[in-house]
mmCIF file with all atom_site columns, C-alpha atoms and ligand atoms in Angstrom:
data_model
loop_
_atom_site.group_PDB
_atom_site.id
_atom_site.type_symbol
_atom_site.label_atom_id
_atom_site.label_alt_id
_atom_site.label_comp_id
_atom_site.label_asym_id
_atom_site.label_entity_id
_atom_site.label_seq_id
_atom_site.pdbx_PDB_ins_code
_atom_site.Cartn_x
_atom_site.Cartn_y
_atom_site.Cartn_z
_atom_site.occupancy
_atom_site.B_iso_or_equiv
_atom_site.pdbx_formal_charge
_atom_site.auth_seq_id
_atom_site.auth_comp_id
_atom_site.auth_asym_id
_atom_site.auth_atom_id
_atom_site.pdbx_PDB_model_num
ATOM   1   C  CA  . MET A 1 1   ? -14.022 12.399  -20.528 1.00 95.00 ? 224 MET A CA  1
ATOM   2   C  CA  . ILE A 1 2   ? -12.624 8.892   -20.847 1.00 96.00 ? 225 ILE A CA  1
ATOM   3   C  CA  . LYS A 1 3   ? -8.902  8.950   -21.586 1.00 97.00 ? 226 LYS A CA  1
ATOM   4   C  CA  . ASN A 1 4   ? -6.676  6.316   -23.157 1.00 95.00 ? 227 ASN A CA  1
ATOM   5   C  CA  . LEU A 1 5   ? -4.677  4.319   -20.631 1.00 95.00 ? 228 LEU A CA  1
ATOM   6   C  CA  . SER A 1 6   ? -0.880  4.298   -20.481 1.00 95.00 ? 229 SER A CA  1
ATOM   7   C  CA  . TYR A 1 7   ? 0.446   0.753   -20.542 1.00 93.00 ? 230 TYR A CA  1
ATOM   8   C  CA  . PHE A 1 8   ? 3.494   -0.971  -19.095 1.00 93.00 ? 231 PHE A CA  1
ATOM   9   C  CA  . GLY A 1 9   ? 6.510   0.168   -21.098 1.00 91.00 ? 232 GLY A CA  1
ATOM   10  C  CA  . ASP A 1 10  ? 5.292   3.755   -21.328 1.00 93.00 ? 233 ASP A CA  1
ATOM   11  C  CA  . PRO A 1 11  ? 7.922   5.995   -19.679 1.00 93.00 ? 234 PRO A CA  1
ATOM   12  C  CA  . ILE A 1 12  ? 5.248   8.049   -17.889 1.00 96.00 ? 235 ILE A CA  1
ATOM   13  C  CA  . LEU A 1 13  ? 4.613   5.024   -15.654 1.00 96.00 ? 236 LEU A CA  1
ATOM   14  C  CA  . ARG A 1 14  ? 8.230   5.286   -14.465 1.00 96.00 ? 237 ARG A CA  1
ATOM   15  C  CA  . THR A 1 15  ? 8.105   9.035   -13.765 1.00 97.00 ? 238 THR A CA  1
ATOM   16  C  CA  . LYS A 1 16  ? 8.180   10.605  -10.315 1.00 98.00 ? 239 LYS A CA  1
ATOM   17  C  CA  . CYS A 1 17  ? 5.086   12.815  -10.470 1.00 98.00 ? 240 CYS A CA  1
ATOM   18  C  CA  . LYS A 1 18  ? 4.998   16.491  -9.482  1.00 98.00 ? 241 LYS A CA  1
ATOM   19  C  CA  . PRO A 1 19  ? 2.863   17.904  -6.665  1.00 98.00 ? 242 PRO A CA  1
ATOM   20  C  CA  . VAL A 1 20  ? -0.284  19.755  -7.695  1.00 98.00 ? 243 VAL A CA  1
ATOM   21  C  CA  . GLU A 1 21  ? 0.487   23.381  -6.838  1.00 97.00 ? 244 GLU A CA  1
ATOM   22  C  CA  . LYS A 1 22  ? -2.953  24.868  -7.232  1.00 96.00 ? 245 LYS A CA  1
ATOM   23  C  CA  . ILE A 1 23  ? -6.367  23.441  -7.936  1.00 97.00 ? 246 ILE A CA  1
ATOM   24  C  CA  . THR A 1 24  ? -7.073  25.027  -11.307 1.00 97.00 ? 247 THR A CA  1
ATOM   25  C  CA  . ASP A 1 25  ? -9.727  24.269  -13.912 1.00 98.00 ? 248 ASP A CA  1
ATOM   26  C  CA  . GLU A 1 26  ? -7.133  22.038  -15.604 1.00 98.00 ? 249 GLU A CA  1
ATOM   27  C  CA  . ILE A 1 27  ? -6.711  20.007  -12.367 1.00 98.00 ? 250 ILE A CA  1
ATOM   28  C  CA  . LEU A 1 28  ? -10.498 19.688  -12.027 1.00 98.00 ? 251 LEU A CA  1
ATOM   29  C  CA  . LYS A 1 29  ? -10.660 18.473  -15.631 1.00 98.00 ? 252 LYS A CA  1
ATOM   30  C  CA  . ILE A 1 30  ? -8.015  15.836  -14.896 1.00 98.00 ? 253 ILE A CA  1
ATOM   31  C  CA  . ALA A 1 31  ? -9.865  14.786  -11.719 1.00 98.00 ? 254 ALA A CA  1
ATOM   32  C  CA  . GLN A 1 32  ? -13.033 14.245  -13.797 1.00 98.00 ? 255 GLN A CA  1
ATOM   33  C  CA  . GLU A 1 33  ? -11.038 12.301  -16.402 1.00 98.00 ? 256 GLU A CA  1
ATOM   34  C  CA  . LEU A 1 34  ? -9.699  10.020  -13.660 1.00 98.00 ? 257 LEU A CA  1
ATOM   35  C  CA  . VAL A 1 35  ? -13.247 9.388   -12.421 1.00 98.00 ? 258 VAL A CA  1
ATOM   36  C  CA  . ASP A 1 36  ? -14.643 8.820   -15.926 1.00 98.00 ? 259 ASP A CA  1
ATOM   37  C  CA  . THR A 1 37  ? -11.782 6.530   -16.972 1.00 98.00 ? 260 THR A CA  1
ATOM   38  C  CA  . VAL A 1 38  ? -11.742 4.370   -13.822 1.00 97.00 ? 261 VAL A CA  1
ATOM   39  C  CA  . THR A 1 39  ? -15.517 3.986   -14.120 1.00 97.00 ? 262 THR A CA  1
ATOM   40  C  CA  . ALA A 1 40  ? -15.336 3.065   -17.810 1.00 96.00 ? 263 ALA A CA  1
ATOM   41  C  CA  . HIS A 1 41  ? -12.793 0.349   -17.034 1.00 95.00 ? 264 HIS A CA  1
ATOM   42  C  CA  . ASN A 1 42  ? -14.563 -0.839  -13.896 1.00 94.00 ? 265 ASN A CA  1
ATOM   43  C  CA  . GLY A 1 43  ? -11.283 -0.271  -12.038 1.00 94.00 ? 266 GLY A CA  1
ATOM   44  C  CA  . SER A 1 44  ? -10.610 -0.077  -8.297  1.00 95.00 ? 267 SER A CA  1
ATOM   45  C  CA  . GLY A 1 45  ? -8.383  2.948   -8.598  1.00 97.00 ? 268 GLY A CA  1
ATOM   46  C  CA  . LEU A 1 46  ? -6.453  4.949   -11.157 1.00 98.00 ? 269 LEU A CA  1
ATOM   47  C  CA  . ALA A 1 47  ? -3.472  7.308   -10.890 1.00 98.00 ? 270 ALA A CA  1
ATOM   48  C  CA  . ALA A 1 48  ? -2.841  10.394  -13.062 1.00 98.00 ? 271 ALA A CA  1
ATOM   49  C  CA  . PRO A 1 49  ? 0.236   8.946   -14.866 1.00 98.00 ? 272 PRO A CA  1
ATOM   50  C  CA  . GLN A 1 50  ? -1.953  6.080   -16.090 1.00 98.00 ? 273 GLN A CA  1
ATOM   51  C  CA  . ILE A 1 51  ? -3.853  8.621   -18.193 1.00 98.00 ? 274 ILE A CA  1
ATOM   52  C  CA  . GLY A 1 52  ? -0.776  10.592  -19.197 1.00 97.00 ? 275 GLY A CA  1
ATOM   53  C  CA  . TYR A 1 53  ? -0.247  13.231  -16.478 1.00 98.00 ? 276 TYR A CA  1
ATOM   54  C  CA  . ASP A 1 54  ? 2.829   13.387  -14.229 1.00 97.00 ? 277 ASP A CA  1
ATOM   55  C  CA  . LEU A 1 55  ? 0.859   14.834  -11.308 1.00 98.00 ? 278 LEU A CA  1
ATOM   56  C  CA  . ARG A 1 56  ? 0.368   13.580  -7.763  1.00 98.00 ? 279 ARG A CA  1
ATOM   57  C  CA  . MET A 1 57  ? -3.287  12.688  -7.857  1.00 98.00 ? 280 MET A CA  1
ATOM   58  C  CA  . PHE A 1 58  ? -5.362  9.535   -8.085  1.00 98.00 ? 281 PHE A CA  1
ATOM   59  C  CA  . VAL A 1 59  ? -8.889  8.247   -7.711  1.00 98.00 ? 282 VAL A CA  1
ATOM   60  C  CA  . VAL A 1 60  ? -10.010 5.378   -5.453  1.00 98.00 ? 283 VAL A CA  1
ATOM   61  C  CA  . VAL A 1 61  ? -13.236 3.429   -5.758  1.00 96.00 ? 284 VAL A CA  1
ATOM   62  C  CA  . LEU A 1 62  ? -12.848 0.465   -3.408  1.00 90.00 ? 285 LEU A CA  1
ATOM   63  C  CA  . SER A 1 63  ? -14.398 0.708   0.038   1.00 89.00 ? 286 SER A CA  1
ATOM   64  C  CA  . ASP A 1 64  ? -12.592 -0.479  3.172   1.00 89.00 ? 287 ASP A CA  1
ATOM   65  C  CA  . GLN A 1 65  ? -15.830 -2.305  4.090   1.00 87.00 ? 288 GLN A CA  1
ATOM   66  C  CA  . VAL A 1 66  ? -16.623 -5.779  2.817   1.00 86.00 ? 289 VAL A CA  1
ATOM   67  C  CA  . ASP A 1 67  ? -19.813 -7.727  2.226   1.00 86.00 ? 290 ASP A CA  1
ATOM   68  C  CA  . LYS A 1 68  ? -20.671 -11.093 3.775   1.00 87.00 ? 291 LYS A CA  1
ATOM   69  C  CA  . SER A 1 69  ? -18.472 -12.913 1.225   1.00 86.00 ? 292 SER A CA  1
ATOM   70  C  CA  . GLY A 1 70  ? -15.519 -10.670 2.091   1.00 82.00 ? 293 GLY A CA  1
ATOM   71  C  CA  . ASN A 1 71  ? -15.692 -8.736  -1.185  1.00 84.00 ? 294 ASN A CA  1
ATOM   72  C  CA  . PRO A 1 72  ? -15.182 -4.980  -1.033  1.00 81.00 ? 295 PRO A CA  1
ATOM   73  C  CA  . TYR A 1 73  ? -17.952 -2.594  -1.955  1.00 84.00 ? 296 TYR A CA  1
ATOM   74  C  CA  . ASP A 1 74  ? -17.435 0.108   -4.514  1.00 86.00 ? 297 ASP A CA  1
ATOM   75  C  CA  . GLU A 1 75  ? -17.865 3.675   -3.263  1.00 89.00 ? 298 GLU A CA  1
ATOM   76  C  CA  . GLU A 1 76  ? -18.316 6.945   -5.107  1.00 93.00 ? 299 GLU A CA  1
ATOM   77  C  CA  . PRO A 1 77  ? -14.948 7.547   -6.803  1.00 96.00 ? 300 PRO A CA  1
ATOM   78  C  CA  . LYS A 1 78  ? -12.899 9.864   -4.572  1.00 98.00 ? 301 LYS A CA  1
ATOM   79  C  CA  . VAL A 1 79  ? -10.018 11.951  -5.863  1.00 98.00 ? 302 VAL A CA  1
ATOM   80  C  CA  . PHE A 1 80  ? -6.894  12.312  -3.712  1.00 98.00 ? 303 PHE A CA  1
ATOM   81  C  CA  . ILE A 1 81  ? -4.591  15.247  -4.532  1.00 98.00 ? 304 ILE A CA  1
ATOM   82  C  CA  . ASN A 1 82  ? -0.992  15.393  -3.159  1.00 98.00 ? 305 ASN A CA  1
ATOM   83  C  CA  . PRO A 1 83  ? -1.681  12.339  -0.996  1.00 98.00 ? 306 PRO A CA  1
ATOM   84  C  CA  . VAL A 1 84  ? 0.644   11.330  1.868   1.00 98.00 ? 307 VAL A CA  1
ATOM   85  C  CA  . ILE A 1 85  ? 0.590   8.084   3.834   1.00 98.00 ? 308 ILE A CA  1
ATOM   86  C  CA  . THR A 1 86  ? 1.023   9.435   7.341   1.00 98.00 ? 309 THR A CA  1
ATOM   87  C  CA  . ARG A 1 87  ? 1.209   6.046   9.074   1.00 98.00 ? 310 ARG A CA  1
ATOM   88  C  CA  . ALA A 1 88  ? 1.833   2.493   7.898   1.00 98.00 ? 311 ALA A CA  1
ATOM   89  C  CA  . SER A 1 89  ? 1.686   -0.500  10.229  1.00 98.00 ? 312 SER A CA  1
ATOM   90  C  CA  . LYS A 1 90  ? 4.779   -2.625  10.742  1.00 98.00 ? 313 LYS A CA  1
ATOM   91  C  CA  . GLU A 1 91  ? 2.560   -5.627  10.243  1.00 98.00 ? 314 GLU A CA  1
ATOM   92  C  CA  . LYS A 1 92  ? 2.306   -6.618  6.589   1.00 97.00 ? 315 LYS A CA  1
ATOM   93  C  CA  . ASN A 1 93  ? 0.020   -8.893  4.608   1.00 96.00 ? 316 ASN A CA  1
ATOM   94  C  CA  . LEU A 1 94  ? -0.194  -10.479 1.180   1.00 96.00 ? 317 LEU A CA  1
ATOM   95  C  CA  . LYS A 1 95  ? -3.022  -9.611  -1.182  1.00 93.00 ? 318 LYS A CA  1
ATOM   96  C  CA  . SER A 1 96  ? -3.560  -10.149 -4.864  1.00 93.00 ? 319 SER A CA  1
ATOM   97  C  CA  . GLU A 1 97  ? -3.265  -7.030  -7.021  1.00 95.00 ? 320 GLU A CA  1
ATOM   98  C  CA  . GLY A 1 98  ? -3.762  -6.095  -10.636 1.00 95.00 ? 321 GLY A CA  1
ATOM   99  C  CA  . CYS A 1 99  ? -3.294  -2.870  -12.591 1.00 97.00 ? 322 CYS A CA  1
ATOM   100 C  CA  . LEU A 1 100 ? -5.178  -1.331  -15.498 1.00 96.00 ? 323 LEU A CA  1
ATOM   101 C  CA  . SER A 1 101 ? -1.760  -0.539  -17.046 1.00 96.00 ? 324 SER A CA  1
ATOM   102 C  CA  . ILE A 1 102 ? -0.793  -4.247  -17.003 1.00 94.00 ? 325 ILE A CA  1
ATOM   103 C  CA  . PRO A 1 103 ? -4.060  -5.901  -18.061 1.00 90.00 ? 326 PRO A CA  1
ATOM   104 C  CA  . ASN A 1 104 ? -4.963  -9.449  -17.091 1.00 87.00 ? 327 ASN A CA  1
ATOM   105 C  CA  . PHE A 1 105 ? -2.028  -9.921  -14.739 1.00 90.00 ? 328 PHE A CA  1
ATOM   106 C  CA  . TYR A 1 106 ? -2.676  -10.600 -11.059 1.00 93.00 ? 329 TYR A CA  1
ATOM   107 C  CA  . GLU A 1 107 ? -0.297  -11.597 -8.339  1.00 94.00 ? 330 GLU A CA  1
ATOM   108 C  CA  . GLU A 1 108 ? 0.145   -11.369 -4.583  1.00 95.00 ? 331 GLU A CA  1
ATOM   109 C  CA  . VAL A 1 109 ? 2.207   -8.530  -3.177  1.00 96.00 ? 332 VAL A CA  1
ATOM   110 C  CA  . GLU A 1 110 ? 3.246   -7.788  0.415   1.00 97.00 ? 333 GLU A CA  1
ATOM   111 C  CA  . ARG A 1 111 ? 2.438   -4.381  1.887   1.00 98.00 ? 334 ARG A CA  1
ATOM   112 C  CA  . PRO A 1 112 ? 1.715   -2.815  5.295   1.00 98.00 ? 335 PRO A CA  1
ATOM   113 C  CA  . ARG A 1 113 ? -1.642  -4.053  6.522   1.00 97.00 ? 336 ARG A CA  1
ATOM   114 C  CA  . GLU A 1 114 ? -2.994  -0.791  7.916   1.00 98.00 ? 337 GLU A CA  1
ATOM   115 C  CA  . ILE A 1 115 ? -2.470  2.854   6.892   1.00 98.00 ? 338 ILE A CA  1
ATOM   116 C  CA  . ASP A 1 116 ? -3.568  6.422   7.569   1.00 98.00 ? 339 ASP A CA  1
ATOM   117 C  CA  . VAL A 1 117 ? -3.629  8.748   4.585   1.00 98.00 ? 340 VAL A CA  1
ATOM   118 C  CA  . GLU A 1 118 ? -4.027  12.502  4.073   1.00 98.00 ? 341 GLU A CA  1
ATOM   119 C  CA  . ALA A 1 119 ? -4.775  14.375  0.872   1.00 98.00 ? 342 ALA A CA  1
ATOM   120 C  CA  . LEU A 1 120 ? -6.509  17.379  -0.598  1.00 98.00 ? 343 LEU A CA  1
ATOM   121 C  CA  . ASP A 1 121 ? -9.942  16.970  -2.116  1.00 98.00 ? 344 ASP A CA  1
ATOM   122 C  CA  . ILE A 1 122 ? -11.002 18.714  -5.331  1.00 97.00 ? 345 ILE A CA  1
ATOM   123 C  CA  . ASN A 1 123 ? -12.012 21.801  -3.329  1.00 97.00 ? 346 ASN A CA  1
ATOM   124 C  CA  . GLY A 1 124 ? -8.515  22.057  -1.882  1.00 97.00 ? 347 GLY A CA  1
ATOM   125 C  CA  . ASN A 1 125 ? -9.584  20.917  1.585   1.00 98.00 ? 348 ASN A CA  1
ATOM   126 C  CA  . LEU A 1 126 ? -7.317  18.603  3.543   1.00 98.00 ? 349 LEU A CA  1
ATOM   127 C  CA  . PHE A 1 127 ? -8.949  15.325  4.581   1.00 98.00 ? 350 PHE A CA  1
ATOM   128 C  CA  . SER A 1 128 ? -7.692  12.174  6.208   1.00 98.00 ? 351 SER A CA  1
ATOM   129 C  CA  . GLU A 1 129 ? -8.728  8.532   6.261   1.00 98.00 ? 352 GLU A CA  1
ATOM   130 C  CA  . LYS A 1 130 ? -7.511  6.530   9.222   1.00 98.00 ? 353 LYS A CA  1
ATOM   131 C  CA  . LYS A 1 131 ? -7.031  2.869   10.117  1.00 97.00 ? 354 LYS A CA  1
ATOM   132 C  CA  . LEU A 1 132 ? -7.731  1.623   6.611   1.00 97.00 ? 355 LEU A CA  1
ATOM   133 C  CA  . HIS A 1 133 ? -6.852  -2.058  6.628   1.00 95.00 ? 356 HIS A CA  1
ATOM   134 C  CA  . ARG A 1 134 ? -8.751  -3.874  3.901   1.00 93.00 ? 357 ARG A CA  1
ATOM   135 C  CA  . TRP A 1 135 ? -8.917  -3.352  0.150   1.00 93.00 ? 358 TRP A CA  1
ATOM   136 C  CA  . ARG A 1 136 ? -9.009  0.434   0.241   1.00 96.00 ? 359 ARG A CA  1
ATOM   137 C  CA  . ALA A 1 137 ? -5.720  0.447   2.189   1.00 96.00 ? 360 ALA A CA  1
ATOM   138 C  CA  . ARG A 1 138 ? -4.264  -1.838  -0.432  1.00 96.00 ? 361 ARG A CA  1
ATOM   139 C  CA  . CYS A 1 139 ? -5.589  0.213   -3.342  1.00 97.00 ? 362 CYS A CA  1
ATOM   140 C  CA  . ILE A 1 140 ? -4.287  3.522   -1.927  1.00 98.00 ? 363 ILE A CA  1
ATOM   141 C  CA  . GLN A 1 141 ? -0.800  2.082   -1.455  1.00 98.00 ? 364 GLN A CA  1
ATOM   142 C  CA  . HIS A 1 142 ? -0.824  0.779   -5.033  1.00 98.00 ? 365 HIS A CA  1
ATOM   143 C  CA  . GLU A 1 143 ? -1.904  4.179   -6.395  1.00 98.00 ? 366 GLU A CA  1
ATOM   144 C  CA  . MET A 1 144 ? 0.653   6.030   -4.210  1.00 98.00 ? 367 MET A CA  1
ATOM   145 C  CA  . ASP A 1 145 ? 3.349   3.885   -5.808  1.00 98.00 ? 368 ASP A CA  1
ATOM   146 C  CA  . HIS A 1 146 ? 2.210   4.986   -9.283  1.00 98.00 ? 369 HIS A CA  1
ATOM   147 C  CA  . LEU A 1 147 ? 2.990   8.600   -8.316  1.00 98.00 ? 370 LEU A CA  1
ATOM   148 C  CA  . ASP A 1 148 ? 6.611   7.574   -7.694  1.00 98.00 ? 371 ASP A CA  1
ATOM   149 C  CA  . GLY A 1 149 ? 6.970   5.517   -10.867 1.00 98.00 ? 372 GLY A CA  1
ATOM   150 C  CA  . ILE A 1 150 ? 6.645   2.209   -9.008  1.00 98.00 ? 373 ILE A CA  1
ATOM   151 C  CA  . LEU A 1 151 ? 4.507   -0.652  -10.300 1.00 97.00 ? 374 LEU A CA  1
ATOM   152 C  CA  . PHE A 1 152 ? 3.177   -3.558  -8.232  1.00 97.00 ? 375 PHE A CA  1
ATOM   153 C  CA  . ILE A 1 153 ? 5.381   -5.972  -10.167 1.00 96.00 ? 376 ILE A CA  1
ATOM   154 C  CA  . ASP A 1 154 ? 8.406   -4.164  -8.623  1.00 96.00 ? 377 ASP A CA  1
ATOM   155 C  CA  . ARG A 1 155 ? 7.213   -5.388  -5.238  1.00 96.00 ? 378 ARG A CA  1
ATOM   156 C  CA  . PHE A 1 156 ? 7.175   -9.058  -6.169  1.00 95.00 ? 379 PHE A CA  1
ATOM   157 C  CA  . SER A 1 157 ? 9.099   -11.451 -3.956  1.00 93.00 ? 380 SER A CA  1
ATOM   158 C  CA  . GLU A 1 158 ? 12.271  -12.840 -5.537  1.00 94.00 ? 381 GLU A CA  1
ATOM   159 C  CA  . PRO A 1 159 ? 10.630  -16.176 -6.484  1.00 94.00 ? 382 PRO A CA  1
ATOM   160 C  CA  . LEU A 1 160 ? 7.755   -14.302 -8.123  1.00 93.00 ? 383 LEU A CA  1
ATOM   161 C  CA  . LYS A 1 161 ? 10.124  -11.969 -9.982  1.00 93.00 ? 384 LYS A CA  1
ATOM   162 C  CA  . HIS A 1 162 ? 11.952  -14.986 -11.246 1.00 94.00 ? 385 HIS A CA  1
ATOM   163 C  CA  . ARG A 1 163 ? 8.780   -16.803 -12.251 1.00 94.00 ? 386 ARG A CA  1
ATOM   164 C  CA  . HIS A 1 164 ? 7.321   -13.847 -14.194 1.00 93.00 ? 387 HIS A CA  1
ATOM   165 C  CA  . ASN A 1 165 ? 10.488  -12.246 -15.515 1.00 92.00 ? 388 ASN A CA  1
ATOM   166 C  CA  . GLN A 1 166 ? 10.218  -13.491 -19.083 1.00 92.00 ? 389 GLN A CA  1
ATOM   167 C  CA  . ALA A 1 167 ? 6.469   -12.952 -19.374 1.00 90.00 ? 390 ALA A CA  1
ATOM   168 C  CA  . LEU A 1 168 ? 6.834   -9.387  -18.117 1.00 90.00 ? 391 LEU A CA  1
ATOM   169 C  CA  . GLN A 1 169 ? 9.665   -8.598  -20.528 1.00 91.00 ? 392 GLN A CA  1
ATOM   170 C  CA  . LEU A 1 170 ? 7.532   -9.841  -23.413 1.00 90.00 ? 393 LEU A CA  1
ATOM   171 C  CA  . LEU A 1 171 ? 4.550   -7.819  -22.209 1.00 88.00 ? 394 LEU A CA  1
ATOM   172 C  CA  . GLU A 1 172 ? 6.620   -4.632  -21.910 1.00 88.00 ? 395 GLU A CA  1
ATOM   173 C  CA  . MET A 1 173 ? 8.001   -5.136  -25.408 1.00 89.00 ? 396 MET A CA  1
ATOM   174 C  CA  . ARG A 1 174 ? 4.549   -5.738  -26.846 1.00 87.00 ? 397 ARG A CA  1
ATOM   175 C  CA  . PHE A 1 175 ? 3.135   -2.645  -25.168 1.00 85.00 ? 398 PHE A CA  1
ATOM   176 C  CA  . LYS A 1 176 ? 6.066   -0.536  -26.368 1.00 84.00 ? 399 LYS A CA  1
ATOM   177 C  CA  . GLN A 1 177 ? 5.461   -1.657  -29.938 1.00 83.00 ? 400 GLN A CA  1
ATOM   178 C  CA  . ALA A 1 178 ? 1.712   -1.117  -29.637 1.00 78.00 ? 401 ALA A CA  1
ATOM   179 C  CA  . ARG A 1 179 ? 2.290   2.411   -28.328 1.00 72.00 ? 402 ARG A CA  1
ATOM   180 C  CA  . THR A 1 180 ? 3.434   3.520   -31.774 1.00 65.00 ? 403 THR A CA  1
ATOM   181 C  CA  . ILE A 1 181 ? -0.147  3.000   -32.915 1.00 57.00 ? 404 ILE A CA  1
ATOM   182 C  CA  . GLN A 1 182 ? -2.376  5.927   -32.097 1.00 52.00 ? 405 GLN A CA  1
ATOM   183 C  CA  . GLY A 1 183 ? -5.049  5.394   -29.487 1.00 53.00 ? 406 GLY A CA  1
ATOM   184 C  CA  . ASP A 1 184 ? -5.729  2.386   -27.327 1.00 53.00 ? 407 ASP A CA  1
ATOM   185 C  CA  . PRO A 1 185 ? -3.569  -0.453  -28.679 1.00 51.00 ? 408 PRO A CA  1
ATOM   186 C  CA  . PHE A 1 186 ? -5.661  -3.131  -27.043 1.00 53.00 ? 409 PHE A CA  1
ATOM   187 C  CA  . LYS A 1 187 ? -8.914  -2.023  -28.575 1.00 53.00 ? 410 LYS A CA  1
ATOM   188 C  CA  . GLN A 1 188 ? -7.314  -1.604  -31.967 1.00 47.00 ? 411 GLN A CA  1
ATOM   189 C  CA  . LYS A 1 189 ? -5.630  -4.977  -31.910 1.00 47.00 ? 412 LYS A CA  1
ATOM   190 C  CA  . GLY A 1 190 ? -8.589  -6.751  -30.462 1.00 45.00 ? 413 GLY A CA  1
ATOM   191 C  CA  . LEU A 1 191 ? -6.564  -7.780  -27.445 1.00 43.00 ? 414 LEU A CA  1
ATOM   192 C  CA  . LYS A 1 192 ? -9.025  -6.522  -24.885 1.00 39.00 ? 415 LYS A CA  1
HETATM 193 NI NI1 . NI  B 2 .   ? -2.067  0.298   -11.081 1.00 54.40 ? 257 NI  B NI1 1
#
């Protein structure tokens, strides 16, 4: 089922999410909602708080492999439950990011270049992905942040924060106002 997205200004995006204690039918339903919603929005990844749940789970679509032009492939959406980044390289790089909860806003953010990650799959089995260093590494770090109430705009350099401060305040205010309308404010207001 495709769920409405939570937008910038919604308190759930600033919540530290709770671990999933047991993989119940409810958790499986949420996993499917993450997959359906990220697919519907053609997203790279999506975290549970972005569809209204304060739980430590997300879905990732982007591959760590790239085509000849350097663009990442999409893979089958994979759900990560209680994910942990077990290693992050000291070396960092800058890549452009966006977020379904802050539509049409892209900017470069610095993060560790390479990571290892561990998580449970929807069957409750532990799996790991190692030496991720392209877009999937980037996407997983972005989604991990969502589980701790952190947005990519929080990781802007000082000059970027300064440059976008006013625009972001306006956006947050607009989203907060729109949230009083039931459903997806962007669809209803023709903003999307
Ligand atoms: Ni995001």
